[in-house]
mmCIF file of C-alpha atoms in Angstrom:
data_model
loop_
_atom_site.group_PDB
_atom_site.id
_atom_site.type_symbol
_atom_site.label_atom_id
_atom_site.label_comp_id
_atom_site.label_asym_id
_atom_site.label_seq_id
_atom_site.Cartn_x
_atom_site.Cartn_y
_atom_site.Cartn_z
ATOM 1 C CA MET A 1 70.619 59.188 89.127
ATOM 2 C CA THR A 2 72.322 56.120 87.421
ATOM 3 C CA GLY A 3 73.818 54.215 89.709
ATOM 4 C CA PRO A 4 73.334 52.436 92.625
ATOM 5 C CA ALA A 5 73.067 55.453 95.129
ATOM 6 C CA TRP A 6 69.571 56.374 92.693
ATOM 7 C CA PRO A 7 66.760 55.217 95.276
ATOM 8 C CA ILE A 8 68.263 57.801 97.601
ATOM 9 C CA ALA A 9 68.967 60.483 95.197
ATOM 10 C CA ALA A 10 65.433 60.208 94.161
ATOM 11 C CA LEU A 11 64.203 60.633 98.037
ATOM 12 C CA LEU A 12 66.831 63.302 98.737
ATOM 13 C CA LEU A 13 66.682 65.678 95.334
ATOM 14 C CA GLY A 14 63.184 64.907 94.846
ATOM 15 C CA TYR A 15 61.365 65.527 97.555
ATOM 16 C CA PRO A 16 60.042 68.427 96.532
ATOM 17 C CA VAL A 17 58.527 66.452 93.782
ATOM 18 C CA TRP A 18 56.984 63.927 96.265
ATOM 19 C CA TRP A 19 55.496 66.292 98.188
ATOM 20 C CA ALA A 20 53.777 68.142 95.853
ATOM 21 C CA LEU A 21 51.784 64.212 94.313
ATOM 22 C CA GLY A 22 51.217 63.715 98.444
ATOM 23 C CA PHE A 23 53.656 61.048 98.764
ATOM 24 C CA GLY A 24 55.845 63.271 101.053
ATOM 25 C CA GLY A 25 56.639 61.111 104.041
ATOM 26 C CA LEU A 26 55.614 58.594 102.479
ATOM 27 C CA SER A 27 58.222 58.298 99.345
ATOM 28 C CA VAL A 28 60.626 56.120 101.450
ATOM 29 C CA VAL A 29 57.904 53.549 101.859
ATOM 30 C CA VAL A 30 57.999 54.062 97.622
ATOM 31 C CA LEU A 31 61.183 53.614 97.219
ATOM 32 C CA ALA A 32 62.349 50.715 99.668
ATOM 33 C CA VAL A 33 60.598 48.515 97.051
ATOM 34 C CA PRO A 34 63.320 49.095 94.270
ATOM 35 C CA MET A 35 65.864 49.222 97.229
ATOM 36 C CA GLY A 36 65.130 45.607 98.519
ATOM 37 C CA ILE A 37 65.497 43.994 95.132
ATOM 38 C CA ILE A 38 68.341 45.548 94.104
ATOM 39 C CA LEU A 39 70.269 44.859 98.644
ATOM 40 C CA TRP A 40 68.772 41.031 97.526
ATOM 41 C CA ARG A 41 70.332 40.792 94.185
ATOM 42 C CA ARG A 42 74.076 42.128 96.112
ATOM 43 C CA ARG A 43 73.740 39.138 98.680
ATOM 44 C CA PRO A 44 75.246 39.152 101.094
ATOM 45 C CA ILE A 45 73.794 41.667 103.255
ATOM 46 C CA ARG A 46 76.439 43.880 105.694
ATOM 47 C CA VAL A 47 74.333 44.960 108.984
ATOM 48 C CA PRO A 48 75.885 47.426 111.107
ATOM 49 C CA ARG A 49 76.175 46.876 115.074
ATOM 50 C CA GLY A 50 73.436 46.965 116.921
ATOM 51 C CA PHE A 51 70.352 46.070 114.062
ATOM 52 C CA GLY A 52 69.290 43.858 116.460
ATOM 53 C CA LEU A 53 67.659 45.986 118.923
ATOM 54 C CA TRP A 54 65.927 47.114 115.986
ATOM 55 C CA LEU A 55 65.275 44.017 114.225
ATOM 56 C CA LEU A 56 63.144 43.437 118.054
ATOM 57 C CA LEU A 57 61.236 46.346 118.104
ATOM 58 C CA ILE A 58 59.643 45.694 114.964
ATOM 59 C CA ALA A 59 59.178 41.967 115.854
ATOM 60 C CA GLY A 60 57.715 44.132 119.046
ATOM 61 C CA TYR A 61 55.242 45.914 117.105
ATOM 62 C CA LEU A 62 54.135 42.964 114.892
ATOM 63 C CA VAL A 63 52.977 41.543 118.354
ATOM 64 C CA SER A 64 51.405 44.723 119.473
ATOM 65 C CA ALA A 65 48.435 44.421 116.689
ATOM 66 C CA LEU A 66 47.013 41.479 118.656
ATOM 67 C CA MET A 67 45.750 44.650 121.780
ATOM 68 C CA LEU A 68 44.552 46.842 118.640
ATOM 69 C CA GLY A 69 40.665 46.117 119.547
ATOM 70 C CA GLU A 70 41.635 46.620 123.348
ATOM 71 C CA MET A 71 40.764 49.968 125.561
ATOM 72 C CA PRO A 72 42.768 50.760 128.358
ATOM 73 C CA PRO A 73 40.913 52.732 130.796
ATOM 74 C CA GLY A 74 40.147 56.728 130.638
ATOM 75 C CA THR A 75 40.576 56.413 126.824
ATOM 76 C CA TYR A 76 37.169 55.720 124.361
ATOM 77 C CA GLY A 77 36.772 54.864 120.878
ATOM 78 C CA GLU A 78 36.610 51.229 119.245
ATOM 79 C CA LEU A 79 38.337 49.418 116.401
ATOM 80 C CA GLY A 80 38.073 50.115 113.299
ATOM 81 C CA ALA A 81 39.720 51.912 109.589
ATOM 82 C CA GLY A 82 41.275 54.450 110.670
ATOM 83 C CA ARG A 83 42.846 52.455 113.460
ATOM 84 C CA VAL A 84 44.395 48.958 111.466
ATOM 85 C CA ILE A 85 45.518 51.851 108.895
ATOM 86 C CA GLY A 86 48.086 54.201 111.854
ATOM 87 C CA TYR A 87 48.886 51.069 112.003
ATOM 88 C CA SER A 88 49.712 49.248 109.001
ATOM 89 C CA MET A 89 51.000 52.590 107.770
ATOM 90 C CA ARG A 90 53.611 52.950 110.633
ATOM 91 C CA LEU A 91 54.843 49.344 110.467
ATOM 92 C CA ALA A 92 55.279 49.975 106.708
ATOM 93 C CA LEU A 93 57.911 52.667 107.939
ATOM 94 C CA TYR A 94 59.950 50.674 110.029
ATOM 95 C CA LEU A 95 59.879 48.299 107.297
ATOM 96 C CA SER A 96 61.343 50.565 104.385
ATOM 97 C CA LEU A 97 63.504 52.591 107.400
ATOM 98 C CA MET A 98 65.555 49.535 107.709
ATOM 99 C CA VAL A 99 65.500 48.614 104.187
ATOM 100 C CA MET A 100 66.770 52.285 103.349
ATOM 101 C CA VAL A 101 69.308 51.616 106.271
ATOM 102 C CA LEU A 102 70.331 48.103 105.176
ATOM 103 C CA TYR A 103 71.409 49.545 101.743
ATOM 104 C CA LEU A 104 73.360 52.843 102.229
ATOM 105 C CA GLY A 105 75.329 50.679 104.484
ATOM 106 C CA ASN A 106 76.330 47.906 101.273
ATOM 107 C CA LEU A 107 76.779 50.731 98.972
ATOM 108 C CA SER A 108 80.739 51.169 98.206
ATOM 109 C CA GLU A 109 82.073 54.805 98.335
ATOM 110 C CA ARG A 110 82.637 55.026 94.504
ATOM 111 C CA GLU A 111 79.037 54.145 94.352
ATOM 112 C CA LEU A 112 78.047 57.018 96.765
ATOM 113 C CA PRO A 113 80.817 59.060 97.903
ATOM 114 C CA GLN A 114 79.590 59.825 101.717
ATOM 115 C CA LEU A 115 80.266 64.030 101.212
ATOM 116 C CA ARG A 116 78.127 63.599 97.940
ATOM 117 C CA LEU A 117 75.221 61.909 100.779
ATOM 118 C CA VAL A 118 75.810 64.771 103.084
ATOM 119 C CA ARG A 119 75.654 67.314 100.214
ATOM 120 C CA MET A 120 72.017 65.797 98.741
ATOM 121 C CA LEU A 121 71.229 65.990 102.932
ATOM 122 C CA GLY A 122 72.271 69.942 102.284
ATOM 123 C CA VAL A 123 69.757 70.208 99.549
ATOM 124 C CA LEU A 124 66.965 68.845 100.909
ATOM 125 C CA PHE A 125 67.967 71.740 103.795
ATOM 126 C CA MET A 126 67.830 74.209 101.124
ATOM 127 C CA THR A 127 64.373 72.369 100.043
ATOM 128 C CA THR A 128 62.957 73.205 104.089
ATOM 129 C CA VAL A 129 64.233 76.963 103.922
ATOM 130 C CA ALA A 130 62.297 77.414 100.843
ATOM 131 C CA GLY A 131 59.182 75.655 102.858
ATOM 132 C CA GLY A 132 59.961 77.799 105.275
ATOM 133 C CA LEU A 133 59.770 81.081 103.927
ATOM 134 C CA LEU A 134 56.536 79.955 102.184
ATOM 135 C CA GLY A 135 55.128 79.144 105.639
ATOM 136 C CA VAL A 136 56.086 82.267 106.499
ATOM 137 C CA LEU A 137 54.795 84.477 103.609
ATOM 138 C CA ALA A 138 51.721 82.463 102.747
ATOM 139 C CA PRO A 139 50.463 80.476 105.349
ATOM 140 C CA ASP A 140 47.187 79.618 103.619
ATOM 141 C CA PHE A 141 48.877 77.964 100.559
ATOM 142 C CA SER A 142 47.926 74.233 100.214
ATOM 143 C CA PHE A 143 46.441 72.461 97.438
ATOM 144 C CA THR A 144 44.725 68.999 96.609
ATOM 145 C CA SER A 145 47.635 66.327 95.829
ATOM 146 C CA PRO A 146 47.306 63.614 92.901
ATOM 147 C CA VAL A 147 47.388 60.715 95.563
ATOM 148 C CA GLU A 148 44.724 62.950 97.679
ATOM 149 C CA LEU A 149 42.347 63.084 94.714
ATOM 150 C CA VAL A 150 42.688 59.139 93.683
ATOM 151 C CA LEU A 151 42.232 57.290 97.593
ATOM 152 C CA PRO A 152 38.809 56.579 98.325
ATOM 153 C CA ASP A 153 37.148 59.653 101.215
ATOM 154 C CA TRP A 154 37.057 57.395 103.749
ATOM 155 C CA LEU A 155 40.920 56.299 103.648
ATOM 156 C CA ALA A 156 42.106 59.983 102.404
ATOM 157 C CA GLY A 157 39.901 61.948 104.947
ATOM 158 C CA ASN A 158 41.522 60.172 108.270
ATOM 159 C CA PRO A 159 43.716 62.697 109.942
ATOM 160 C CA PHE A 160 47.033 60.675 110.157
ATOM 161 C CA VAL A 161 46.764 59.853 105.788
ATOM 162 C CA GLN A 162 45.469 63.535 105.451
ATOM 163 C CA ASN A 163 48.546 65.605 107.212
ATOM 164 C CA LEU A 164 50.257 63.000 104.843
ATOM 165 C CA ILE A 165 48.833 63.253 101.124
ATOM 166 C CA HIS A 166 47.630 66.594 102.120
ATOM 167 C CA PRO A 167 50.697 69.824 101.172
ATOM 168 C CA THR A 168 50.104 72.599 102.947
ATOM 169 C CA ALA A 169 52.815 75.381 103.665
ATOM 170 C CA ALA A 170 51.562 76.106 107.478
ATOM 171 C CA GLN A 171 49.644 74.976 110.077
ATOM 172 C CA THR A 172 47.743 78.016 111.925
ATOM 173 C CA GLN A 173 47.617 77.815 116.091
ATOM 174 C CA LYS A 174 47.452 79.914 118.867
ATOM 175 C CA VAL A 175 50.373 79.953 120.171
ATOM 176 C CA LEU A 176 51.019 82.873 121.301
ATOM 177 C CA GLY A 177 47.305 84.259 122.152
ATOM 178 C CA TYR A 178 46.192 84.600 118.357
ATOM 179 C CA ALA A 179 45.685 82.701 115.417
ATOM 180 C CA SER A 180 49.517 83.446 113.983
ATOM 181 C CA PRO A 181 51.216 80.267 110.935
ATOM 182 C CA ARG A 182 53.801 77.557 112.086
ATOM 183 C CA PRO A 183 55.805 76.363 109.111
ATOM 184 C CA GLU A 184 55.557 73.020 107.750
ATOM 185 C CA ALA A 185 56.344 72.851 103.881
ATOM 186 C CA PRO A 186 57.035 70.458 102.868
ATOM 187 C CA PHE A 187 57.172 68.011 105.700
ATOM 188 C CA GLU A 188 53.780 66.685 107.101
ATOM 189 C CA TRP A 189 53.154 69.242 109.904
ATOM 190 C CA ALA A 190 55.215 72.140 112.077
ATOM 191 C CA ASN A 191 57.025 69.774 115.230
ATOM 192 C CA ALA A 192 58.361 67.330 112.077
ATOM 193 C CA TRP A 193 59.452 70.709 110.132
ATOM 194 C CA GLY A 194 61.571 71.691 113.284
ATOM 195 C CA SER A 195 63.225 68.036 113.730
ATOM 196 C CA ASN A 196 64.054 68.164 110.287
ATOM 197 C CA MET A 197 65.465 71.350 109.556
ATOM 198 C CA SER A 198 67.817 70.723 112.811
ATOM 199 C CA VAL A 199 68.754 67.819 111.729
ATOM 200 C CA LEU A 200 69.911 69.185 108.072
ATOM 201 C CA LEU A 201 71.707 72.348 109.306
ATOM 202 C CA ILE A 202 73.555 69.674 110.909
ATOM 203 C CA TRP A 203 74.835 67.992 107.619
ATOM 204 C CA PHE A 204 74.057 71.227 105.618
ATOM 205 C CA VAL A 205 77.589 72.652 107.841
ATOM 206 C CA VAL A 206 79.254 69.747 107.121
ATOM 207 C CA GLY A 207 79.090 69.622 103.631
ATOM 208 C CA TRP A 208 79.198 73.666 102.795
ATOM 209 C CA TRP A 209 80.726 75.042 105.511
ATOM 210 C CA VAL A 210 83.453 71.979 106.977
ATOM 211 C CA TYR A 211 83.601 70.679 103.110
ATOM 212 C CA GLY A 212 83.100 73.478 100.892
ATOM 213 C CA ASN A 213 84.667 76.520 99.362
ATOM 214 C CA ARG A 214 84.763 79.790 99.264
ATOM 215 C CA ARG A 215 81.134 79.930 97.172
ATOM 216 C CA ARG A 216 80.351 77.333 98.770
ATOM 217 C CA ARG A 217 80.357 78.796 102.427
ATOM 218 C CA ALA A 218 79.253 82.890 101.087
ATOM 219 C CA LEU A 219 76.226 80.688 99.915
ATOM 220 C CA ALA A 220 76.254 78.830 103.173
ATOM 221 C CA VAL A 221 76.108 82.101 105.589
ATOM 222 C CA VAL A 222 73.024 83.624 103.202
ATOM 223 C CA LEU A 223 70.682 79.955 103.985
ATOM 224 C CA ILE A 224 71.492 80.194 107.607
ATOM 225 C CA ALA A 225 70.400 83.499 107.889
ATOM 226 C CA LEU A 226 67.750 83.176 105.190
ATOM 227 C CA ALA A 227 66.392 79.904 107.889
ATOM 228 C CA ALA A 228 66.884 82.097 111.730
ATOM 229 C CA ILE A 229 62.715 83.827 110.154
ATOM 230 C CA PRO A 230 61.050 80.222 109.274
ATOM 231 C CA ILE A 231 62.972 79.217 112.829
ATOM 232 C CA VAL A 232 61.843 82.095 115.133
ATOM 233 C CA TYR A 233 58.546 82.085 113.237
ATOM 234 C CA SER A 234 58.034 78.565 113.702
ATOM 235 C CA LEU A 235 57.448 79.311 117.819
ATOM 236 C CA ASN A 236 59.455 75.727 117.678
ATOM 237 C CA ARG A 237 61.138 75.681 121.205
ATOM 238 C CA GLY A 238 62.354 72.178 121.172
ATOM 239 C CA LEU A 239 64.217 73.110 118.204
ATOM 240 C CA TRP A 240 64.999 76.044 119.530
ATOM 241 C CA ILE A 241 66.546 74.085 122.674
ATOM 242 C CA GLY A 242 67.712 71.727 120.167
ATOM 243 C CA LEU A 243 70.400 74.417 118.366
ATOM 244 C CA GLY A 244 71.579 76.234 121.043
ATOM 245 C CA LEU A 245 72.575 72.188 122.750
ATOM 246 C CA ALA A 246 73.912 71.764 119.289
ATOM 247 C CA VAL A 247 75.764 74.920 119.737
ATOM 248 C CA LEU A 248 77.714 74.141 123.015
ATOM 249 C CA TYR A 249 78.416 69.991 121.511
ATOM 250 C CA LEU A 250 80.428 71.448 119.132
ATOM 251 C CA ILE A 251 82.390 73.944 121.402
ATOM 252 C CA VAL A 252 82.964 71.144 123.664
ATOM 253 C CA ARG A 253 83.823 68.598 121.226
ATOM 254 C CA VAL A 254 86.044 70.643 119.284
ATOM 255 C CA GLY A 255 88.979 72.321 120.092
ATOM 256 C CA GLY A 256 91.847 74.986 118.912
ATOM 257 C CA ARG A 257 91.722 77.924 116.332
ATOM 258 C CA THR A 258 87.734 75.773 115.617
ATOM 259 C CA ARG A 259 86.192 76.636 119.072
ATOM 260 C CA VAL A 260 87.331 80.519 118.691
ATOM 261 C CA ALA A 261 86.158 80.477 115.498
ATOM 262 C CA LEU A 262 82.507 79.138 116.417
ATOM 263 C CA CYS A 263 82.233 81.078 119.610
ATOM 264 C CA ALA A 264 83.126 84.465 117.662
ATOM 265 C CA ALA A 265 80.645 83.554 115.293
ATOM 266 C CA MET A 266 77.845 82.236 117.822
ATOM 267 C CA ALA A 267 78.227 85.705 119.146
ATOM 268 C CA THR A 268 78.384 87.716 115.784
ATOM 269 C CA GLY A 269 75.316 86.428 115.649
ATOM 270 C CA ALA A 270 73.388 86.516 118.869
ATOM 271 C CA LEU A 271 73.879 90.302 118.758
ATOM 272 C CA VAL A 272 72.223 90.247 115.142
ATOM 273 C CA PHE A 273 69.870 88.858 116.250
ATOM 274 C CA ALA A 274 69.584 90.548 120.078
ATOM 275 C CA LEU A 275 68.866 93.615 116.996
ATOM 276 C CA SER A 276 66.454 92.333 115.039
ATOM 277 C CA PRO A 277 62.402 92.200 114.931
ATOM 278 C CA LEU A 278 62.834 88.621 115.724
ATOM 279 C CA SER A 279 63.733 88.231 119.172
ATOM 280 C CA ALA A 280 60.783 90.096 120.434
ATOM 281 C CA LEU A 281 58.378 87.040 119.022
ATOM 282 C CA VAL A 282 60.888 84.669 120.681
ATOM 283 C CA THR A 283 60.143 86.558 123.914
ATOM 284 C CA GLN A 284 56.198 86.138 123.133
ATOM 285 C CA ARG A 285 57.266 82.828 122.881
ATOM 286 C CA LEU A 286 58.360 81.711 126.012
ATOM 287 C CA ASP A 287 56.391 84.197 128.108
ATOM 288 C CA ASN A 288 52.581 81.566 125.872
ATOM 289 C CA PRO A 289 54.067 78.339 126.843
ATOM 290 C CA HIS A 290 50.057 77.006 125.803
ATOM 291 C CA SER A 291 51.007 73.742 125.044
ATOM 292 C CA ASN A 292 52.849 72.677 129.221
ATOM 293 C CA ASP A 293 49.630 71.923 130.381
ATOM 294 C CA ILE A 294 48.377 69.826 126.793
ATOM 295 C CA ARG A 295 51.635 68.252 127.489
ATOM 296 C CA ALA A 296 51.801 66.981 130.954
ATOM 297 C CA PHE A 297 47.862 65.936 130.161
ATOM 298 C CA THR A 298 48.509 63.273 127.245
ATOM 299 C CA VAL A 299 51.588 62.237 128.754
ATOM 300 C CA SER A 300 49.458 61.102 132.003
ATOM 301 C CA ALA A 301 47.160 59.613 130.873
ATOM 302 C CA THR A 302 49.580 57.840 128.311
ATOM 303 C CA LEU A 303 51.339 56.264 131.201
ATOM 304 C CA ALA A 304 48.600 55.062 133.356
ATOM 305 C CA ALA A 305 47.212 53.597 129.630
ATOM 306 C CA ALA A 306 50.272 51.683 129.505
ATOM 307 C CA ALA A 307 50.509 50.691 132.889
ATOM 308 C CA ARG A 308 48.123 47.980 131.532
ATOM 309 C CA SER A 309 50.069 46.328 128.956
ATOM 310 C CA PRO A 310 53.561 47.169 129.213
ATOM 311 C CA VAL A 311 55.501 45.317 127.951
ATOM 312 C CA ILE A 312 53.460 45.031 124.021
ATOM 313 C CA GLY A 313 51.667 48.045 124.719
ATOM 314 C CA TYR A 314 48.438 48.360 122.602
ATOM 315 C CA GLY A 315 49.542 48.239 118.745
ATOM 316 C CA ASN A 316 48.627 52.083 118.158
ATOM 317 C CA THR A 317 47.761 55.350 120.093
ATOM 318 C CA ARG A 318 44.494 55.281 121.941
ATOM 319 C CA ASN A 319 41.970 59.106 122.953
ATOM 320 C CA ALA A 320 41.629 59.614 126.611
ATOM 321 C CA THR A 321 37.939 61.002 127.670
ATOM 322 C CA GLY A 322 38.810 64.573 128.058
ATOM 323 C CA ASN A 323 41.866 67.182 128.649
ATOM 324 C CA HIS A 324 43.554 69.269 131.387
ATOM 325 C CA ARG A 325 40.309 71.739 131.444
ATOM 326 C CA THR A 326 37.622 69.473 131.038
ATOM 327 C CA ILE A 327 35.760 65.963 131.412
ATOM 328 C CA THR A 328 34.380 66.059 127.775
ATOM 329 C CA THR A 329 35.025 63.369 125.652
ATOM 330 C CA GLY A 330 35.955 65.449 122.275
ATOM 331 C CA ARG A 331 35.605 68.333 119.978
ATOM 332 C CA THR A 332 32.537 69.334 119.535
ATOM 333 C CA GLY A 333 30.644 71.733 118.000
ATOM 334 C CA TRP A 334 29.291 73.720 121.156
ATOM 335 C CA CYS A 335 32.786 72.940 122.817
ATOM 336 C CA THR A 336 35.995 73.430 120.234
ATOM 337 C CA GLY A 337 38.805 73.677 123.493
ATOM 338 C CA CYS A 338 37.630 70.003 124.090
ATOM 339 C CA GLY A 339 39.363 67.420 122.986
ATOM 340 C CA HIS A 340 43.418 66.779 122.479
ATOM 341 C CA PRO A 341 45.926 65.000 120.956
ATOM 342 C CA PRO A 342 46.222 61.120 120.913
ATOM 343 C CA LEU A 343 47.697 60.178 123.558
ATOM 344 C CA GLY A 344 51.533 59.407 123.009
ATOM 345 C CA SER A 345 51.012 62.371 119.540
ATOM 346 C CA ASP A 346 53.985 64.997 121.974
ATOM 347 C CA GLY A 347 56.607 62.850 121.482
ATOM 348 C CA GLN A 348 58.375 59.439 120.522
ATOM 349 C CA LEU A 349 58.946 58.063 123.408
ATOM 350 C CA TRP A 350 55.431 58.314 124.385
ATOM 351 C CA LEU A 351 54.272 57.052 121.044
ATOM 352 C CA LEU A 352 56.861 53.979 121.667
ATOM 353 C CA ILE A 353 55.303 53.732 125.060
ATOM 354 C CA ILE A 354 51.687 53.684 124.158
ATOM 355 C CA THR A 355 52.208 51.316 121.149
ATOM 356 C CA GLN A 356 54.901 48.694 121.908
ATOM 357 C CA GLY A 357 54.939 49.082 125.932
ATOM 358 C CA PHE A 358 58.008 49.903 128.153
ATOM 359 C CA ALA A 359 60.181 47.788 125.759
ATOM 360 C CA GLY A 360 59.460 49.593 122.634
ATOM 361 C CA ALA A 361 60.650 52.316 124.020
ATOM 362 C CA ALA A 362 63.713 50.728 125.501
ATOM 363 C CA LEU A 363 64.642 48.686 122.947
ATOM 364 C CA TYR A 364 64.403 52.598 120.627
ATOM 365 C CA VAL A 365 66.702 54.457 123.048
ATOM 366 C CA ALA A 366 69.334 51.020 123.414
ATOM 367 C CA PHE A 367 69.427 51.960 119.371
ATOM 368 C CA PHE A 368 70.890 55.083 119.214
ATOM 369 C CA VAL A 369 72.386 54.909 122.472
ATOM 370 C CA GLY A 370 74.549 51.488 121.482
ATOM 371 C CA ALA A 371 75.394 54.120 118.399
ATOM 372 C CA ILE A 372 76.231 56.695 120.479
ATOM 373 C CA ARG A 373 78.334 54.600 122.808
ATOM 374 C CA ARG A 374 80.275 52.822 119.136
ATOM 375 C CA HIS A 375 80.963 56.775 117.393
ATOM 376 C CA ARG A 376 81.335 58.742 120.442
ATOM 377 C CA ALA A 377 85.659 58.672 119.279
ATOM 378 C CA ASP A 378 85.205 59.752 115.774
ATOM 379 C CA ARG A 379 86.297 62.614 115.853
ATOM 380 C CA THR A 380 86.072 63.142 112.291
ATOM 381 C CA PRO A 381 83.931 66.258 110.912
ATOM 382 C CA ILE A 382 80.649 62.999 110.124
ATOM 383 C CA GLY A 383 81.845 61.967 113.149
ATOM 384 C CA LEU A 384 80.987 64.497 114.990
ATOM 385 C CA ALA A 385 78.078 65.101 112.731
ATOM 386 C CA GLY A 386 75.561 62.230 113.045
ATOM 387 C CA VAL A 387 77.098 61.828 117.225
ATOM 388 C CA LEU A 388 75.761 64.807 117.833
ATOM 389 C CA VAL A 389 71.872 63.900 115.271
ATOM 390 C CA MET A 390 71.487 60.658 117.700
ATOM 391 C CA SER A 391 72.717 62.423 120.721
ATOM 392 C CA LEU A 392 69.057 65.004 119.314
ATOM 393 C CA VAL A 393 66.670 62.222 118.794
ATOM 394 C CA LEU A 394 67.181 61.552 122.832
ATOM 395 C CA LEU A 395 66.548 64.653 122.862
ATOM 396 C CA TYR A 396 63.580 64.827 120.511
ATOM 397 C CA MET A 397 61.582 61.858 121.751
ATOM 398 C CA PHE A 398 60.992 63.363 124.889
ATOM 399 C CA VAL A 399 58.623 66.528 122.576
ATOM 400 C CA TYR A 400 59.208 65.329 118.769
ATOM 401 C CA ASP A 401 57.140 62.280 116.770
ATOM 402 C CA GLY A 402 59.728 60.576 115.174
ATOM 403 C CA LEU A 403 57.166 60.050 112.321
ATOM 404 C CA VAL A 404 57.065 59.865 109.028
ATOM 405 C CA THR A 405 60.127 62.150 107.900
ATOM 406 C CA PRO A 406 62.039 62.385 111.163
ATOM 407 C CA LEU A 407 62.936 59.190 111.875
ATOM 408 C CA SER A 408 64.484 59.209 107.772
ATOM 409 C CA LEU A 409 66.930 61.848 108.391
ATOM 410 C CA TYR A 410 67.637 60.102 111.830
ATOM 411 C CA PHE A 411 68.602 56.682 109.724
ATOM 412 C CA ILE A 412 70.381 57.951 106.713
ATOM 413 C CA SER A 413 72.193 60.104 109.862
ATOM 414 C CA PHE A 414 73.105 56.496 111.840
ATOM 415 C CA ALA A 415 73.860 55.162 107.530
ATOM 416 C CA LEU A 416 76.709 57.785 108.269
ATOM 417 C CA LEU A 417 78.012 56.877 110.786
ATOM 418 C CA TRP A 418 78.233 53.449 110.228
ATOM 419 C CA ARG A 419 79.971 53.520 107.116
ATOM 420 C CA ASN A 420 82.333 56.228 108.270
ATOM 421 C CA PRO A 421 85.947 54.271 107.686
ATOM 422 C CA ALA A 422 87.412 56.763 111.226
#
């Protein structure tokens, strides 16, 4: 906390404090200021290969502001403060992530050892497990943050801003046909918790098991077993699929006794899980794919709207007229089932298509595909884990928004790959 790496430690180790204050995912924006100042003083600045793609994506987002006042067919609403706020916050996050990656890549191994950074992510994994258990055991827990108290009502009441500044333990949704909590603490919503859990679990295994002593490995077993509870109660199919593909990836990429031990551990874990009460909840979730129709509607409406501005998009999300059940516009007092999530809210790919057009989405995909291509030969534990995370980014972009906290973890993982001497 006293050396040049203190902003990263403040971000990862201090995240519970940021969340309680109401900054949460916005903490990276706050800490990007000292990172940028320190980085500027350390010139010349090294940049990773392929980083020009991210710079082009940001440049395209600046141009997309020209379309904020436009309304594609099949949508409703008008240019107002909410739309401008959403655009501005996303731009600030994109710029902050750029600064953070450059900052990490320009710290030496002495200033911030790779293993120390990995273990910082492991500490955030512990925080995520604790937040998930809180969401399961006390789903109604929430409080008004200091940031929420000082912001004016017109800003704090914006739905996008409210999700970021109001700490809650869980989202209560009728995924199974009845109200059930989905853990989200200490992140902004349940899907962000799912995405972050899978990425942090990967780095926790590297830091606490692969590079751990006997005590760390014993702790790892206990924490992963505890993590299974909120993972199942999250009812998050994307998370489940991501973890399954992660296991298959490791079985294919590792060899020898490591592969045998991994298969044995997975078989044991699967047997224990099948005999536990959690297996019934998974079966019930798979039998209730209630969100499929909603996603199909919003994705098709997103593609139809983006076709009118395929190069630069519309700068921010839009609301479609009607939903998969009705043509009624928005939710009303007499039709609580009307309305739907904004276009682009069902995955980072769709968000980029509506906000930056197909060109922006292509740049995003090319950035992470390039990282996989350049580092796929790195068979060190950090290299294997980093390429796995980059692969999950491409999977999750179909179902999870990258903003706010998931993209921060994606970029820290990218920086670990860039910094890795192998």
